[in-house]
């Protein structure tokens, strides 16, 4: 039986189209994926992301342990700071990508819904030192409120000054009179927050946010097209246990100078010799040809040089965009590649990501 | 889910309306458009193209997926819905009306006996 999030009944009431996703019954869309996408870019969209997993690491050695299992460096984190990171295999490939929250006395790893059980087992199997590992995924509700109007709307539900929460920082604040963990993070390229609390509280927050005319619910469809416009990876599509961090373009979260972590030796070698392929973004030159996961990529002479891992029509740019892996010689921006779409090899140009550059996200 | 009684249906989720005995207007059903999500492009056949029953006559690119539209009849394409070029979302908004795809002059009228009625089509999608 697929799981339901605490907000499931609310999605039904709003007329959402529900689809199974990573073991959960999730809203794909409420009205139209493109409308919801554009609304998030212009105003604010609210996503039920309660399906995401939360794994808690406590104990005297928790910092060393998190540093050992992840590729980024959690020792750089202050209390209440957040970091994008990855769980890595010995081969330097990706068990999962995740957010690491450093809280007062613990670390919370926010992981992909599809990987909750795998990650929990993986982390337990690599346990080192004095740590206590628990999986609280099914007790936590989560909403992502994303868009240029996110702050002003959420501000109406709290006395805390949200402008004090900086990009990739978190705070425990009262929302509607009850404590929640709120971080200025997201998966859309827009300014916004992710809110974690219990099932009952998350329902109240959802209801309250829905009352603001600038906030509309947005489903998984828009979540996917928004992240794609930013060039963000989707686990299971763009990255997995067969892709290493370097070729995936995630060197920025790979701290090879750290003393020791799983996959470090392999990643040092890959870094030294250079990856054989690269994850790139590309724009298809012919309208109407949408690249999709699994489509083949060719060079001018018809040799296969790679494969598409994500693709869609960009609702903001109105051109077909995609992410894929290509042989190392084809990774430069400006390179012309050919994607086989509906039996035709269609020209596409490798471009720098993000595709969409106008997002309201406040990096400072 | 809209399933008008006066249309005929295929197992591949197309609808057919027969005009003047030998012209078939075809499109995709409400169920199909809902499964596809937002339609962003429709590749239409060339007018005068000859098609066999079951052959791909158009393809529909949507946000979630791409789908082939198979010709429910054999014959010749005599008209395509040009409005879909500017507004492919007509397939989402009005799949049985403004979202029609093309008209085919039927060459083998016996094929018309193979379609599903609205009642039968309703059963089919209930099973999916």
Short mmCIF file of N, CA, C and O in Angstrom, two decimals, chain A residues 98-189:
data_model
loop_
_atom_site.label_atom_id
_atom_site.label_comp_id
_atom_site.label_asym_id
_atom_site.label_seq_id
_atom_site.Cartn_x
_atom_site.Cartn_y
_atom_site.Cartn_z
N UNK A 98 21.35 14.96 -0.70
CA UNK A 98 20.59 15.29 0.51
C UNK A 98 20.96 16.66 1.05
O UNK A 98 21.94 17.27 0.62
N UNK A 99 20.15 17.12 2.01
CA UNK A 99 20.49 18.32 2.77
C UNK A 99 20.93 17.87 4.16
O UNK A 99 20.30 17.01 4.77
N UNK A 100 22.01 18.46 4.65
CA UNK A 100 22.49 18.19 6.01
C UNK A 100 22.16 19.42 6.86
O UNK A 100 22.64 20.52 6.57
N UNK A 101 21.33 19.23 7.87
CA UNK A 101 21.01 20.30 8.82
C UNK A 101 21.84 20.06 10.08
O UNK A 101 21.79 18.97 10.65
N UNK A 102 22.60 21.07 10.52
CA UNK A 102 23.26 20.95 11.81
C UNK A 102 22.40 21.65 12.86
O UNK A 102 22.28 22.88 12.85
N UNK A 103 21.77 20.89 13.72
CA UNK A 103 20.92 21.47 14.75
C UNK A 103 21.70 21.47 16.08
O UNK A 103 22.87 21.08 16.11
N UNK A 104 21.04 21.90 17.15
CA UNK A 104 21.74 22.13 18.43
C UNK A 104 22.60 20.94 18.83
O UNK A 104 23.78 21.08 19.14
N UNK A 105 21.99 19.77 18.85
CA UNK A 105 22.67 18.59 19.40
C UNK A 105 22.67 17.44 18.42
O UNK A 105 22.85 16.29 18.82
N UNK A 106 22.39 17.71 17.16
CA UNK A 106 22.22 16.59 16.21
C UNK A 106 22.37 17.08 14.78
O UNK A 106 22.35 18.28 14.50
N UNK A 107 22.51 16.11 13.90
CA UNK A 107 22.42 16.38 12.46
C UNK A 107 21.13 15.74 11.94
O UNK A 107 20.77 14.65 12.37
N UNK A 108 20.46 16.44 11.05
CA UNK A 108 19.32 15.83 10.36
C UNK A 108 19.65 15.78 8.87
O UNK A 108 20.02 16.79 8.27
N UNK A 109 19.56 14.58 8.31
CA UNK A 109 19.79 14.41 6.88
C UNK A 109 18.43 14.32 6.20
O UNK A 109 17.64 13.43 6.50
N UNK A 110 18.16 15.26 5.30
CA UNK A 110 16.89 15.23 4.57
C UNK A 110 17.16 14.56 3.23
O UNK A 110 17.91 15.08 2.40
N UNK A 111 16.55 13.39 3.05
CA UNK A 111 16.88 12.52 1.92
C UNK A 111 15.68 12.35 0.99
O UNK A 111 14.55 12.65 1.36
N UNK A 112 15.95 11.82 -0.20
CA UNK A 112 14.89 11.59 -1.17
C UNK A 112 13.95 10.48 -0.70
O UNK A 112 14.39 9.46 -0.18
N UNK A 113 12.66 10.69 -0.96
CA UNK A 113 11.64 9.73 -0.55
C UNK A 113 11.93 8.33 -1.08
O UNK A 113 11.77 7.34 -0.37
N UNK A 114 12.41 8.28 -2.33
CA UNK A 114 12.64 6.98 -2.96
C UNK A 114 13.78 6.22 -2.29
O UNK A 114 13.95 5.03 -2.50
N UNK A 115 14.58 6.94 -1.49
CA UNK A 115 15.78 6.32 -0.91
C UNK A 115 15.74 6.17 0.60
O UNK A 115 16.75 5.81 1.20
N UNK A 116 14.61 6.46 1.24
CA UNK A 116 14.57 6.50 2.70
C UNK A 116 15.11 5.19 3.31
O UNK A 116 16.04 5.21 4.12
N UNK A 117 14.54 4.09 2.89
CA UNK A 117 14.93 2.81 3.52
C UNK A 117 16.36 2.43 3.13
O UNK A 117 17.13 1.95 3.95
N UNK A 118 16.70 2.66 1.86
CA UNK A 118 18.06 2.34 1.41
C UNK A 118 19.09 3.16 2.18
O UNK A 118 20.09 2.61 2.66
N UNK A 119 18.85 4.45 2.32
CA UNK A 119 19.80 5.32 3.02
C UNK A 119 19.93 4.93 4.49
O UNK A 119 21.04 4.88 5.04
N UNK A 120 18.79 4.66 5.11
CA UNK A 120 18.79 4.33 6.54
C UNK A 120 19.63 3.06 6.77
O UNK A 120 20.48 3.01 7.66
N UNK A 121 19.43 2.06 5.92
CA UNK A 121 20.20 0.83 6.02
C UNK A 121 21.68 1.10 5.75
O UNK A 121 22.56 0.63 6.48
N UNK A 122 21.94 1.89 4.72
CA UNK A 122 23.32 2.22 4.34
C UNK A 122 24.05 2.90 5.51
O UNK A 122 25.18 2.55 5.87
N UNK A 123 23.36 3.86 6.10
CA UNK A 123 23.98 4.64 7.19
C UNK A 123 24.23 3.72 8.40
O UNK A 123 25.30 3.75 9.01
N UNK A 124 23.28 2.88 8.71
CA UNK A 124 23.46 1.94 9.83
C UNK A 124 24.62 0.98 9.56
O UNK A 124 25.41 0.68 10.45
N UNK A 125 24.70 0.52 8.32
CA UNK A 125 25.77 -0.43 7.98
C UNK A 125 27.16 0.20 8.03
O UNK A 125 28.16 -0.52 8.11
N UNK A 126 27.23 1.51 7.93
CA UNK A 126 28.55 2.18 7.96
C UNK A 126 28.79 2.89 9.27
O UNK A 126 29.69 3.73 9.38
N UNK A 127 27.99 2.55 10.26
CA UNK A 127 28.07 3.20 11.57
C UNK A 127 29.49 3.12 12.16
O UNK A 127 30.13 2.08 12.12
N UNK A 128 29.94 4.28 12.65
CA UNK A 128 31.26 4.36 13.30
C UNK A 128 31.14 5.24 14.54
O UNK A 128 30.48 6.27 14.50
N UNK A 129 31.80 4.84 15.61
CA UNK A 129 31.87 5.70 16.79
C UNK A 129 30.58 5.73 17.58
O UNK A 129 29.66 4.92 17.37
N UNK A 130 30.53 6.70 18.46
CA UNK A 130 29.39 6.84 19.36
C UNK A 130 28.31 7.67 18.69
O UNK A 130 28.29 8.90 18.82
N UNK A 131 27.44 6.99 17.96
CA UNK A 131 26.34 7.70 17.30
C UNK A 131 25.04 6.91 17.44
O UNK A 131 25.05 5.68 17.59
N UNK A 132 23.96 7.67 17.36
CA UNK A 132 22.64 7.06 17.45
C UNK A 132 21.91 7.50 16.18
O UNK A 132 21.82 8.70 15.89
N UNK A 133 21.41 6.53 15.44
CA UNK A 133 20.80 6.84 14.14
C UNK A 133 19.31 6.52 14.20
O UNK A 133 18.94 5.42 14.60
N UNK A 134 18.48 7.48 13.84
CA UNK A 134 17.05 7.16 13.82
C UNK A 134 16.38 7.73 12.57
O UNK A 134 16.80 8.74 12.01
N UNK A 135 15.34 7.02 12.14
CA UNK A 135 14.60 7.40 10.95
C UNK A 135 13.26 7.97 11.39
O UNK A 135 12.40 7.24 11.85
N UNK A 136 13.09 9.29 11.26
CA UNK A 136 11.83 9.91 11.68
C UNK A 136 10.99 10.35 10.47
O UNK A 136 10.07 11.16 10.58
N UNK A 137 11.33 9.77 9.31
CA UNK A 137 10.71 10.19 8.04
C UNK A 137 9.20 10.19 8.07
O UNK A 137 8.57 11.06 7.47
N UNK A 138 8.60 9.21 8.71
CA UNK A 138 7.15 9.06 8.59
C UNK A 138 6.40 9.83 9.68
O UNK A 138 5.19 9.76 9.77
N UNK A 139 7.15 10.56 10.51
CA UNK A 139 6.50 11.38 11.55
C UNK A 139 6.54 12.86 11.19
O UNK A 139 5.89 13.67 11.85
N UNK A 140 7.35 13.22 10.19
CA UNK A 140 7.57 14.64 9.89
C UNK A 140 6.78 15.04 8.66
O UNK A 140 6.82 14.36 7.64
N UNK A 141 6.06 16.17 8.76
CA UNK A 141 5.41 16.75 7.60
C UNK A 141 6.29 17.89 7.08
O UNK A 141 7.00 18.53 7.86
N UNK A 142 6.26 18.10 5.78
CA UNK A 142 7.09 19.18 5.24
C UNK A 142 6.37 19.89 4.09
O UNK A 142 5.79 19.25 3.22
N UNK A 143 6.44 21.22 4.14
CA UNK A 143 5.93 22.05 3.05
C UNK A 143 7.09 22.88 2.51
O UNK A 143 7.89 23.40 3.29
N UNK A 144 7.19 23.00 1.19
CA UNK A 144 8.11 23.96 0.60
C UNK A 144 7.27 25.11 0.06
O UNK A 144 6.36 24.89 -0.76
N UNK A 145 7.53 26.31 0.55
CA UNK A 145 6.86 27.50 0.05
C UNK A 145 7.90 28.26 -0.77
O UNK A 145 8.92 28.70 -0.23
N UNK A 146 7.65 28.39 -2.08
CA UNK A 146 8.68 28.87 -2.99
C UNK A 146 8.15 29.96 -3.91
O UNK A 146 7.07 29.80 -4.47
N UNK A 147 8.94 31.01 -4.07
CA UNK A 147 8.55 32.06 -4.99
C UNK A 147 8.86 33.42 -4.40
O UNK A 147 9.08 33.55 -3.19
N UNK A 148 8.87 34.45 -5.24
CA UNK A 148 9.24 35.80 -4.77
C UNK A 148 8.34 36.32 -3.65
O UNK A 148 8.77 37.15 -2.86
N UNK A 149 7.10 35.84 -3.54
CA UNK A 149 6.21 36.29 -2.46
C UNK A 149 6.21 35.35 -1.25
O UNK A 149 5.38 35.49 -0.35
N UNK A 150 7.14 34.40 -1.23
CA UNK A 150 7.14 33.41 -0.13
C UNK A 150 7.34 34.08 1.22
O UNK A 150 6.61 33.82 2.18
N UNK A 151 8.34 34.96 1.31
CA UNK A 151 8.67 35.53 2.61
C UNK A 151 7.52 36.38 3.17
O UNK A 151 7.12 36.23 4.33
N UNK A 152 6.97 37.26 2.32
CA UNK A 152 5.92 38.15 2.83
C UNK A 152 4.67 37.40 3.25
O UNK A 152 3.97 37.82 4.17
N UNK A 153 4.39 36.26 2.62
CA UNK A 153 3.19 35.51 3.02
C UNK A 153 3.45 34.72 4.29
O UNK A 153 2.66 34.77 5.23
N UNK A 154 4.58 34.01 4.34
CA UNK A 154 4.87 33.23 5.55
C UNK A 154 5.03 34.16 6.76
O UNK A 154 4.66 33.80 7.89
N UNK A 155 5.52 35.36 6.51
CA UNK A 155 5.71 36.33 7.59
C UNK A 155 4.40 36.62 8.33
O UNK A 155 4.40 36.92 9.52
N UNK A 156 3.29 36.51 7.61
CA UNK A 156 1.99 36.80 8.24
C UNK A 156 1.57 35.74 9.24
O UNK A 156 0.62 35.92 9.98
N UNK A 157 2.27 34.60 9.25
CA UNK A 157 1.91 33.52 10.17
C UNK A 157 2.86 33.43 11.36
O UNK A 157 2.78 32.50 12.16
N UNK A 158 3.82 34.36 11.45
CA UNK A 158 4.82 34.25 12.52
C UNK A 158 5.25 35.63 13.01
O UNK A 158 5.25 36.60 12.24
N UNK A 159 5.64 35.68 14.29
CA UNK A 159 6.21 36.91 14.85
C UNK A 159 7.71 36.98 14.64
O UNK A 159 8.33 38.02 14.83
N UNK A 160 8.31 35.85 14.32
CA UNK A 160 9.76 35.84 14.09
C UNK A 160 10.07 36.63 12.83
O UNK A 160 9.27 36.67 11.89
N UNK A 161 11.24 37.25 12.80
CA UNK A 161 11.63 38.04 11.63
C UNK A 161 12.29 37.12 10.59
O UNK A 161 13.45 36.73 10.74
N UNK A 162 11.54 36.80 9.56
CA UNK A 162 12.05 35.82 8.57
C UNK A 162 13.24 36.36 7.79
O UNK A 162 14.04 35.58 7.27
N UNK A 163 13.36 37.68 7.71
CA UNK A 163 14.48 38.22 6.94
C UNK A 163 15.81 37.87 7.60
O UNK A 163 16.87 37.94 6.98
N UNK A 164 15.75 37.44 8.85
CA UNK A 164 16.98 37.04 9.55
C UNK A 164 17.44 35.63 9.18
O UNK A 164 18.55 35.24 9.50
N UNK A 165 16.55 34.87 8.56
CA UNK A 165 16.98 33.53 8.13
C UNK A 165 17.61 33.67 6.75
O UNK A 165 16.93 33.97 5.77
N UNK A 166 18.92 33.46 6.69
CA UNK A 166 19.63 33.64 5.43
C UNK A 166 19.59 32.36 4.61
O UNK A 166 19.23 31.29 5.11
N UNK A 167 19.99 32.50 3.34
CA UNK A 167 20.02 31.37 2.41
C UNK A 167 20.84 30.22 2.99
O UNK A 167 21.98 30.39 3.43
N UNK A 168 20.23 29.04 3.03
CA UNK A 168 20.84 27.83 3.60
C UNK A 168 21.11 27.93 5.09
O UNK A 168 22.08 27.36 5.62
N UNK A 169 20.22 28.64 5.80
CA UNK A 169 20.19 28.65 7.26
C UNK A 169 18.77 28.25 7.69
O UNK A 169 17.83 28.37 6.92
N UNK A 170 18.69 27.81 8.95
CA UNK A 170 17.40 27.37 9.49
C UNK A 170 17.16 28.05 10.84
O UNK A 170 18.08 28.62 11.43
N UNK A 171 15.92 28.01 11.29
CA UNK A 171 15.59 28.54 12.61
C UNK A 171 14.39 27.77 13.15
O UNK A 171 13.57 27.27 12.37
N UNK A 172 14.31 27.67 14.46
CA UNK A 172 13.10 27.13 15.07
C UNK A 172 12.23 28.31 15.45
O UNK A 172 12.61 29.12 16.30
N UNK A 173 11.10 28.42 14.79
CA UNK A 173 10.24 29.59 15.04
C UNK A 173 8.81 29.14 15.24
O UNK A 173 8.42 28.05 14.83
N UNK A 174 8.03 30.00 15.88
CA UNK A 174 6.60 29.74 16.04
C UNK A 174 5.88 30.10 14.75
O UNK A 174 6.00 31.21 14.25
N UNK A 175 5.12 29.14 14.23
CA UNK A 175 4.21 29.45 13.12
C UNK A 175 2.82 29.10 13.62
O UNK A 175 2.60 27.97 14.10
N UNK A 176 1.90 30.04 13.53
CA UNK A 176 0.55 29.84 14.08
C UNK A 176 0.64 29.38 15.53
O UNK A 176 -0.11 28.50 15.97
N UNK A 177 1.62 29.94 16.25
CA UNK A 177 1.71 29.67 17.69
C UNK A 177 2.35 28.36 18.08
O UNK A 177 2.30 27.97 19.25
N UNK A 178 2.96 27.67 17.13
CA UNK A 178 3.60 26.41 17.49
C UNK A 178 4.95 26.28 16.77
O UNK A 178 5.08 26.70 15.63
N UNK A 179 5.94 25.70 17.45
CA UNK A 179 7.30 25.62 16.90
C UNK A 179 7.39 24.75 15.65
O UNK A 179 6.80 23.67 15.58
N UNK A 180 8.14 25.26 14.68
CA UNK A 180 8.45 24.47 13.48
C UNK A 180 9.90 24.77 13.12
O UNK A 180 10.45 25.80 13.52
N UNK A 181 10.51 23.88 12.38
CA UNK A 181 11.85 24.14 11.86
C UNK A 181 11.69 24.70 10.45
O UNK A 181 11.04 24.09 9.59
N UNK A 182 12.28 25.88 10.23
CA UNK A 182 12.12 26.56 8.94
C UNK A 182 13.49 26.88 8.37
O UNK A 182 14.34 27.45 9.08
N UNK A 183 13.74 26.51 7.13
CA UNK A 183 15.01 26.87 6.50
C UNK A 183 14.75 27.62 5.21
O UNK A 183 13.73 27.42 4.55
N UNK A 184 15.68 28.50 4.87
CA UNK A 184 15.58 29.20 3.59
C UNK A 184 16.31 28.35 2.55
O UNK A 184 17.49 28.54 2.27
N UNK A 185 15.59 27.36 2.05
CA UNK A 185 16.14 26.41 1.09
C UNK A 185 15.05 26.08 0.08
O UNK A 185 13.90 26.49 0.26
N UNK A 186 15.40 25.33 -0.94
CA UNK A 186 14.38 24.93 -1.92
C UNK A 186 15.00 24.32 -3.15
O UNK A 186 16.22 24.19 -3.24
N UNK A 187 14.12 23.96 -4.07
CA UNK A 187 14.51 23.14 -5.23
C UNK A 187 13.98 23.79 -6.50
O UNK A 187 13.75 23.13 -7.48
N UNK A 188 13.77 25.12 -6.44
CA UNK A 188 13.11 25.78 -7.57
C UNK A 188 13.93 26.93 -8.16
O UNK A 188 13.61 27.41 -9.24
N UNK A 189 14.94 27.41 -7.43
CA UNK A 189 15.66 28.60 -7.87
C UNK A 189 15.00 29.88 -7.40
O UNK A 189 15.50 30.98 -7.67
#
